[in-house]
């Protein structure tokens, strides 16, 4: 009952409350990014949701579209602006995903929604992460975030699927707040982003 009814109601109410409280920050980030990016404020990308269904995830755009002489995008660390780095460090880039929660694409807590191209690469165990709605934060995010290996991340995601409950969700939300305040586990080497998943060897 919690997973299918109570959790969705809590997600909607929680997202609405957080969005209302953080609206001044939301507006400020939008204005600053509009100036710095000289273009789109939001980064919109297809991601895999519950049962592998595709939805459009929304985040603040923290990187430019800078390209090299051959027209290829520059490495992430070259495109990440100082403002974007600050917004990421404070996890403010995730704020627009509250609209994904309101729309029912995501939950406040759950496995992070990953790239669509990863769908055919999962084994049966890893595919279980799609049995619940993806979340803005999750069990993997409070246990290492981008510092984790893909295998560890998937194991933590499946653990959450098997143990999803109100007490676990509340624990994750509290730990997320603490993790964000300490800005732990956000970077992954020089690239500042998680390395791509290339399948199981």
PDB file of C-alpha atoms in Angstrom:
ATOM      1  CA  UNK A   1       0.000   0.000   0.000  1.00  0.00           C
ATOM      2  CA  UNK A   2       2.810   2.404   0.828  1.00  0.00           C
ATOM      3  CA  UNK A   3       4.672   1.884  -2.441  1.00  0.00           C
ATOM      4  CA  UNK A   4       1.612   2.145  -4.698  1.00  0.00           C
ATOM      5  CA  UNK A   5      -0.581   4.752  -2.939  1.00  0.00           C
ATOM      6  CA  UNK A   6       0.886   6.522   0.101  1.00  0.00           C
ATOM      7  CA  UNK A   7       4.284   7.153  -1.494  1.00  0.00           C
ATOM      8  CA  UNK A   8       2.760   8.876  -4.536  1.00  0.00           C
ATOM      9  CA  UNK A   9       0.578  11.136  -2.355  1.00  0.00           C
ATOM     10  CA  UNK A  10       3.594  12.006  -0.186  1.00  0.00           C
ATOM     11  CA  UNK A  11       5.684  12.714  -3.288  1.00  0.00           C
ATOM     12  CA  UNK A  12       3.147  15.161  -4.689  1.00  0.00           C
ATOM     13  CA  UNK A  13       2.640  17.034  -1.422  1.00  0.00           C
ATOM     14  CA  UNK A  14       6.358  17.022  -0.602  1.00  0.00           C
ATOM     15  CA  UNK A  15       7.387  18.274  -4.051  1.00  0.00           C
ATOM     16  CA  UNK A  16       4.780  21.036  -3.910  1.00  0.00           C
ATOM     17  CA  UNK A  17       5.997  22.183  -0.476  1.00  0.00           C
ATOM     18  CA  UNK A  18       9.696  22.112  -1.408  1.00  0.00           C
ATOM     19  CA  UNK A  19       9.043  23.872  -4.720  1.00  0.00           C
ATOM     20  CA  UNK A  20       7.088  26.628  -2.939  1.00  0.00           C
ATOM     21  CA  UNK A  21       9.805  27.132  -0.315  1.00  0.00           C
ATOM     22  CA  UNK A  22      12.667  27.122  -2.815  1.00  0.00           C
ATOM     23  CA  UNK A  23      10.960  29.215  -5.514  1.00  0.00           C
ATOM     24  CA  UNK A  24      13.105  32.321  -4.790  1.00  0.00           C
ATOM     25  CA  UNK A  25      16.252  30.172  -5.251  1.00  0.00           C
ATOM     26  CA  UNK A  26      14.722  28.602  -8.361  1.00  0.00           C
ATOM     27  CA  UNK A  27      14.094  32.028  -9.894  1.00  0.00           C
ATOM     28  CA  UNK A  28      17.555  33.328  -8.934  1.00  0.00           C
ATOM     29  CA  UNK A  29      19.303  30.295 -10.463  1.00  0.00           C
ATOM     30  CA  UNK A  30      17.235  30.703 -13.638  1.00  0.00           C
ATOM     31  CA  UNK A  31      18.204  34.363 -14.017  1.00  0.00           C
ATOM     32  CA  UNK A  32      21.911  33.748 -13.348  1.00  0.00           C
ATOM     33  CA  UNK A  33      22.055  30.796 -15.742  1.00  0.00           C
ATOM     34  CA  UNK A  34      20.255  32.794 -18.416  1.00  0.00           C
ATOM     35  CA  UNK A  35      23.041  35.390 -18.222  1.00  0.00           C
ATOM     36  CA  UNK A  36      25.968  32.967 -17.938  1.00  0.00           C
ATOM     37  CA  UNK A  37      24.764  30.377 -20.455  1.00  0.00           C
ATOM     38  CA  UNK A  38      23.582  32.996 -22.940  1.00  0.00           C
ATOM     39  CA  UNK A  39      20.987  30.442 -23.892  1.00  0.00           C
ATOM     40  CA  UNK A  40      18.770  27.709 -22.419  1.00  0.00           C
ATOM     41  CA  UNK A  41      18.424  27.609 -18.635  1.00  0.00           C
ATOM     42  CA  UNK A  42      17.189  24.011 -18.515  1.00  0.00           C
ATOM     43  CA  UNK A  43      18.790  20.752 -19.574  1.00  0.00           C
ATOM     44  CA  UNK A  44      16.138  18.344 -20.864  1.00  0.00           C
ATOM     45  CA  UNK A  45      17.019  14.742 -21.641  1.00  0.00           C
ATOM     46  CA  UNK A  46      15.105  11.474 -22.147  1.00  0.00           C
ATOM     47  CA  UNK A  47      15.598   9.093 -19.224  1.00  0.00           C
ATOM     48  CA  UNK A  48      14.280   5.644 -18.338  1.00  0.00           C
ATOM     49  CA  UNK A  49      11.593   5.641 -15.656  1.00  0.00           C
ATOM     50  CA  UNK A  50       9.402   3.033 -13.989  1.00  0.00           C
ATOM     51  CA  UNK A  51       9.121  -0.168 -16.035  1.00  0.00           C
ATOM     52  CA  UNK A  52      11.662   1.319 -18.443  1.00  0.00           C
ATOM     53  CA  UNK A  53       9.198   3.907 -19.782  1.00  0.00           C
ATOM     54  CA  UNK A  54      10.871   6.995 -21.240  1.00  0.00           C
ATOM     55  CA  UNK A  55      10.214  10.492 -19.870  1.00  0.00           C
ATOM     56  CA  UNK A  56      11.902  13.884 -20.207  1.00  0.00           C
ATOM     57  CA  UNK A  57      14.019  14.738 -17.173  1.00  0.00           C
ATOM     58  CA  UNK A  58      14.539  18.443 -16.414  1.00  0.00           C
ATOM     59  CA  UNK A  59      17.590  19.907 -14.675  1.00  0.00           C
ATOM     60  CA  UNK A  60      19.297  23.277 -14.570  1.00  0.00           C
ATOM     61  CA  UNK A  61      21.815  23.495 -17.415  1.00  0.00           C
ATOM     62  CA  UNK A  62      25.228  23.756 -15.746  1.00  0.00           C
ATOM     63  CA  UNK A  63      27.427  23.145 -18.796  1.00  0.00           C
ATOM     64  CA  UNK A  64      27.870  25.095 -22.012  1.00  0.00           C
ATOM     65  CA  UNK A  65      27.646  23.545 -25.467  1.00  0.00           C
ATOM     66  CA  UNK A  66      31.297  24.309 -26.214  1.00  0.00           C
ATOM     67  CA  UNK A  67      32.803  22.266 -29.068  1.00  0.00           C
ATOM     68  CA  UNK A  68      36.297  21.640 -30.379  1.00  0.00           C
ATOM     69  CA  UNK A  69      37.594  22.367 -33.891  1.00  0.00           C
ATOM     70  CA  UNK A  70      36.061  19.126 -35.219  1.00  0.00           C
ATOM     71  CA  UNK A  71      32.626  19.977 -33.850  1.00  0.00           C
ATOM     72  CA  UNK A  72      32.735  17.487 -30.963  1.00  0.00           C
ATOM     73  CA  UNK A  73      31.599  18.542 -27.500  1.00  0.00           C
ATOM     74  CA  UNK A  74      34.456  19.453 -25.194  1.00  0.00           C
ATOM     75  CA  UNK A  75      35.057  17.288 -22.074  1.00  0.00           C
ATOM     76  CA  UNK A  76      32.638  17.908 -19.210  1.00  0.00           C
ATOM     77  CA  UNK A  77      35.226  19.714 -17.074  1.00  0.00           C
ATOM     78  CA  UNK A  78      35.848  22.182 -19.921  1.00  0.00           C
ATOM     79  CA  UNK A  79      32.147  22.947 -20.366  1.00  0.00           C
ATOM     80  CA  UNK A  80      31.219  23.186 -16.688  1.00  0.00           C
ATOM     81  CA  UNK A  81      30.983  26.887 -15.802  1.00  0.00           C
ATOM     82  CA  UNK A  82      32.019  28.288 -12.389  1.00  0.00           C
ATOM     83  CA  UNK A  83      28.350  29.044 -11.702  1.00  0.00           C
ATOM     84  CA  UNK A  84      27.376  25.568 -12.863  1.00  0.00           C
ATOM     85  CA  UNK A  85      29.964  24.024 -10.559  1.00  0.00           C
ATOM     86  CA  UNK A  86      28.569  25.998  -7.622  1.00  0.00           C
ATOM     87  CA  UNK A  87      25.000  24.996  -8.458  1.00  0.00           C
ATOM     88  CA  UNK A  88      26.031  21.335  -8.708  1.00  0.00           C
ATOM     89  CA  UNK A  89      27.958  21.471  -5.442  1.00  0.00           C
ATOM     90  CA  UNK A  90      24.802  22.695  -3.703  1.00  0.00           C
ATOM     91  CA  UNK A  91      22.705  20.132  -5.675  1.00  0.00           C
ATOM     92  CA  UNK A  92      20.497  22.989  -6.880  1.00  0.00           C
ATOM     93  CA  UNK A  93      20.638  21.603 -10.421  1.00  0.00           C
ATOM     94  CA  UNK A  94      18.159  18.954  -9.260  1.00  0.00           C
ATOM     95  CA  UNK A  95      15.427  21.456  -8.287  1.00  0.00           C
ATOM     96  CA  UNK A  96      13.571  21.397 -11.657  1.00  0.00           C
ATOM     97  CA  UNK A  97      13.033  17.651 -11.186  1.00  0.00           C
ATOM     98  CA  UNK A  98      10.366  18.559  -8.646  1.00  0.00           C
ATOM     99  CA  UNK A  99       8.166  19.197 -11.685  1.00  0.00           C
ATOM    100  CA  UNK A 100       8.917  15.625 -12.833  1.00  0.00           C
ATOM    101  CA  UNK A 101       7.740  14.454  -9.402  1.00  0.00           C
ATOM    102  CA  UNK A 102       4.535  16.480  -9.645  1.00  0.00           C
ATOM    103  CA  UNK A 103       3.889  14.996 -13.098  1.00  0.00           C
ATOM    104  CA  UNK A 104       4.316  11.462 -11.735  1.00  0.00           C
ATOM    105  CA  UNK A 105       7.440  10.630 -13.739  1.00  0.00           C
ATOM    106  CA  UNK A 106       9.608  10.521 -10.638  1.00  0.00           C
ATOM    107  CA  UNK A 107       9.522  10.136  -6.877  1.00  0.00           C
ATOM    108  CA  UNK A 108      11.376  12.132  -4.245  1.00  0.00           C
ATOM    109  CA  UNK A 109      13.217   8.912  -3.334  1.00  0.00           C
ATOM    110  CA  UNK A 110      14.200   6.098  -5.672  1.00  0.00           C
ATOM    111  CA  UNK A 111      16.986   4.914  -7.983  1.00  0.00           C
ATOM    112  CA  UNK A 112      18.324   7.777 -10.085  1.00  0.00           C
ATOM    113  CA  UNK A 113      16.915   7.831 -13.646  1.00  0.00           C
ATOM    114  CA  UNK A 114      19.673   6.862 -16.064  1.00  0.00           C
ATOM    115  CA  UNK A 115      20.261   7.254 -19.782  1.00  0.00           C
ATOM    116  CA  UNK A 116      17.952   5.456 -22.193  1.00  0.00           C
ATOM    117  CA  UNK A 117      20.960   3.935 -23.969  1.00  0.00           C
ATOM    118  CA  UNK A 118      21.704   1.849 -20.860  1.00  0.00           C
ATOM    119  CA  UNK A 119      18.419  -0.089 -21.020  1.00  0.00           C
ATOM    120  CA  UNK A 120      19.677  -2.980 -23.200  1.00  0.00           C
ATOM    121  CA  UNK A 121      22.900  -3.226 -21.162  1.00  0.00           C
ATOM    122  CA  UNK A 122      21.362  -4.249 -17.830  1.00  0.00           C
ATOM    123  CA  UNK A 123      21.336  -7.816 -16.616  1.00  0.00           C
ATOM    124  CA  UNK A 124      18.218  -9.227 -14.942  1.00  0.00           C
ATOM    125  CA  UNK A 125      19.317  -8.134 -11.472  1.00  0.00           C
ATOM    126  CA  UNK A 126      20.161  -4.579 -12.526  1.00  0.00           C
ATOM    127  CA  UNK A 127      16.896  -4.223 -14.450  1.00  0.00           C
ATOM    128  CA  UNK A 128      14.981  -4.523 -11.161  1.00  0.00           C
ATOM    129  CA  UNK A 129      15.826  -0.881 -10.419  1.00  0.00           C
ATOM    130  CA  UNK A 130      12.961  -0.017 -12.796  1.00  0.00           C
ATOM    131  CA  UNK A 131      10.334  -1.681 -10.616  1.00  0.00           C
ATOM    132  CA  UNK A 132       9.795   1.649  -8.826  1.00  0.00           C
ATOM    133  CA  UNK A 133       9.714   5.275  -9.944  1.00  0.00           C
ATOM    134  CA  UNK A 134      13.161   6.844 -10.198  1.00  0.00           C
ATOM    135  CA  UNK A 135      13.992   9.439  -7.563  1.00  0.00           C
ATOM    136  CA  UNK A 136      15.647  12.808  -7.105  1.00  0.00           C
ATOM    137  CA  UNK A 137      17.683  11.094  -4.406  1.00  0.00           C
ATOM    138  CA  UNK A 138      18.136   7.470  -3.462  1.00  0.00           C
ATOM    139  CA  UNK A 139      19.918   4.845  -1.392  1.00  0.00           C
ATOM    140  CA  UNK A 140      22.969   4.949  -3.674  1.00  0.00           C
ATOM    141  CA  UNK A 141      23.156   8.747  -3.442  1.00  0.00           C
ATOM    142  CA  UNK A 142      23.494   8.689   0.350  1.00  0.00           C
ATOM    143  CA  UNK A 143      26.018   5.851   0.231  1.00  0.00           C
ATOM    144  CA  UNK A 144      28.665   7.284  -2.057  1.00  0.00           C
ATOM    145  CA  UNK A 145      26.882   8.955  -4.959  1.00  0.00           C
ATOM    146  CA  UNK A 146      29.214   9.374  -7.986  1.00  0.00           C
ATOM    147  CA  UNK A 147      32.159   7.866  -6.075  1.00  0.00           C
ATOM    148  CA  UNK A 148      30.540   4.410  -6.319  1.00  0.00           C
ATOM    149  CA  UNK A 149      31.268   1.867  -9.009  1.00  0.00           C
ATOM    150  CA  UNK A 150      28.369   1.041 -11.315  1.00  0.00           C
ATOM    151  CA  UNK A 151      28.033  -2.426  -9.773  1.00  0.00           C
ATOM    152  CA  UNK A 152      27.809  -1.015  -6.250  1.00  0.00           C
ATOM    153  CA  UNK A 153      25.320   1.593  -7.390  1.00  0.00           C
ATOM    154  CA  UNK A 154      23.056  -1.014  -9.004  1.00  0.00           C
ATOM    155  CA  UNK A 155      23.256  -3.274  -5.940  1.00  0.00           C
ATOM    156  CA  UNK A 156      22.157  -0.386  -3.720  1.00  0.00           C
ATOM    157  CA  UNK A 157      19.341   0.483  -6.139  1.00  0.00           C
ATOM    158  CA  UNK A 158      17.999  -3.077  -6.041  1.00  0.00           C
ATOM    159  CA  UNK A 159      18.345  -3.143  -2.252  1.00  0.00           C
ATOM    160  CA  UNK A 160      16.080  -0.109  -2.147  1.00  0.00           C
ATOM    161  CA  UNK A 161      13.534  -1.762  -4.443  1.00  0.00           C
ATOM    162  CA  UNK A 162      13.378  -4.729  -2.081  1.00  0.00           C
ATOM    163  CA  UNK A 163      13.176  -2.665   1.131  1.00  0.00           C
ATOM    164  CA  UNK A 164      11.171   0.405   0.075  1.00  0.00           C
ATOM    165  CA  UNK A 165       9.217   1.758   3.058  1.00  0.00           C
ATOM    166  CA  UNK A 166       8.267   5.019   4.737  1.00  0.00           C
ATOM    167  CA  UNK A 167      11.044   4.679   7.320  1.00  0.00           C
ATOM    168  CA  UNK A 168      13.672   4.033   4.633  1.00  0.00           C
ATOM    169  CA  UNK A 169      12.464   6.991   2.549  1.00  0.00           C
ATOM    170  CA  UNK A 170      12.565   9.322   5.555  1.00  0.00           C
ATOM    171  CA  UNK A 171      16.055   8.092   6.421  1.00  0.00           C
ATOM    172  CA  UNK A 172      17.235   8.742   2.865  1.00  0.00           C
ATOM    173  CA  UNK A 173      15.760  12.250   2.854  1.00  0.00           C
ATOM    174  CA  UNK A 174      17.515  13.099   6.135  1.00  0.00           C
ATOM    175  CA  UNK A 175      20.823  11.632   4.930  1.00  0.00           C
ATOM    176  CA  UNK A 176      20.459  13.475   1.614  1.00  0.00           C
ATOM    177  CA  UNK A 177      20.136  16.785   3.437  1.00  0.00           C
ATOM    178  CA  UNK A 178      23.287  15.997   5.408  1.00  0.00           C
ATOM    179  CA  UNK A 179      25.149  14.871   2.274  1.00  0.00           C
ATOM    180  CA  UNK A 180      24.198  18.022   0.364  1.00  0.00           C
ATOM    181  CA  UNK A 181      25.266  20.270   3.245  1.00  0.00           C
ATOM    182  CA  UNK A 182      28.654  18.530   3.290  1.00  0.00           C
ATOM    183  CA  UNK A 183      28.812  18.448  -0.545  1.00  0.00           C
ATOM    184  CA  UNK A 184      30.056  14.852  -0.427  1.00  0.00           C
ATOM    185  CA  UNK A 185      30.433  12.459  -3.360  1.00  0.00           C
ATOM    186  CA  UNK A 186      29.458  14.885  -6.123  1.00  0.00           C
ATOM    187  CA  UNK A 187      32.585  14.858  -8.249  1.00  0.00           C
ATOM    188  CA  UNK A 188      33.991  11.835 -10.043  1.00  0.00           C
ATOM    189  CA  UNK A 189      37.580  12.638 -10.830  1.00  0.00           C
ATOM    190  CA  UNK A 190      38.274  15.511 -13.195  1.00  0.00           C
ATOM    191  CA  UNK A 191      35.120  15.050 -15.256  1.00  0.00           C
ATOM    192  CA  UNK A 192      32.736  16.070 -12.450  1.00  0.00           C
ATOM    193  CA  UNK A 193      30.216  13.514 -13.751  1.00  0.00           C
ATOM    194  CA  UNK A 194      29.704   9.776 -13.447  1.00  0.00           C
ATOM    195  CA  UNK A 195      31.491   7.694 -16.058  1.00  0.00           C
ATOM    196  CA  UNK A 196      29.276   6.072 -18.671  1.00  0.00           C
ATOM    197  CA  UNK A 197      27.956   2.582 -18.040  1.00  0.00           C
ATOM    198  CA  UNK A 198      29.305   0.300 -20.771  1.00  0.00           C
ATOM    199  CA  UNK A 199      27.618  -2.929 -19.791  1.00  0.00           C
ATOM    200  CA  UNK A 200      28.662  -5.992 -17.829  1.00  0.00           C
ATOM    201  CA  UNK A 201      31.964  -7.658 -18.573  1.00  0.00           C
TER     202      UNK A 201
END
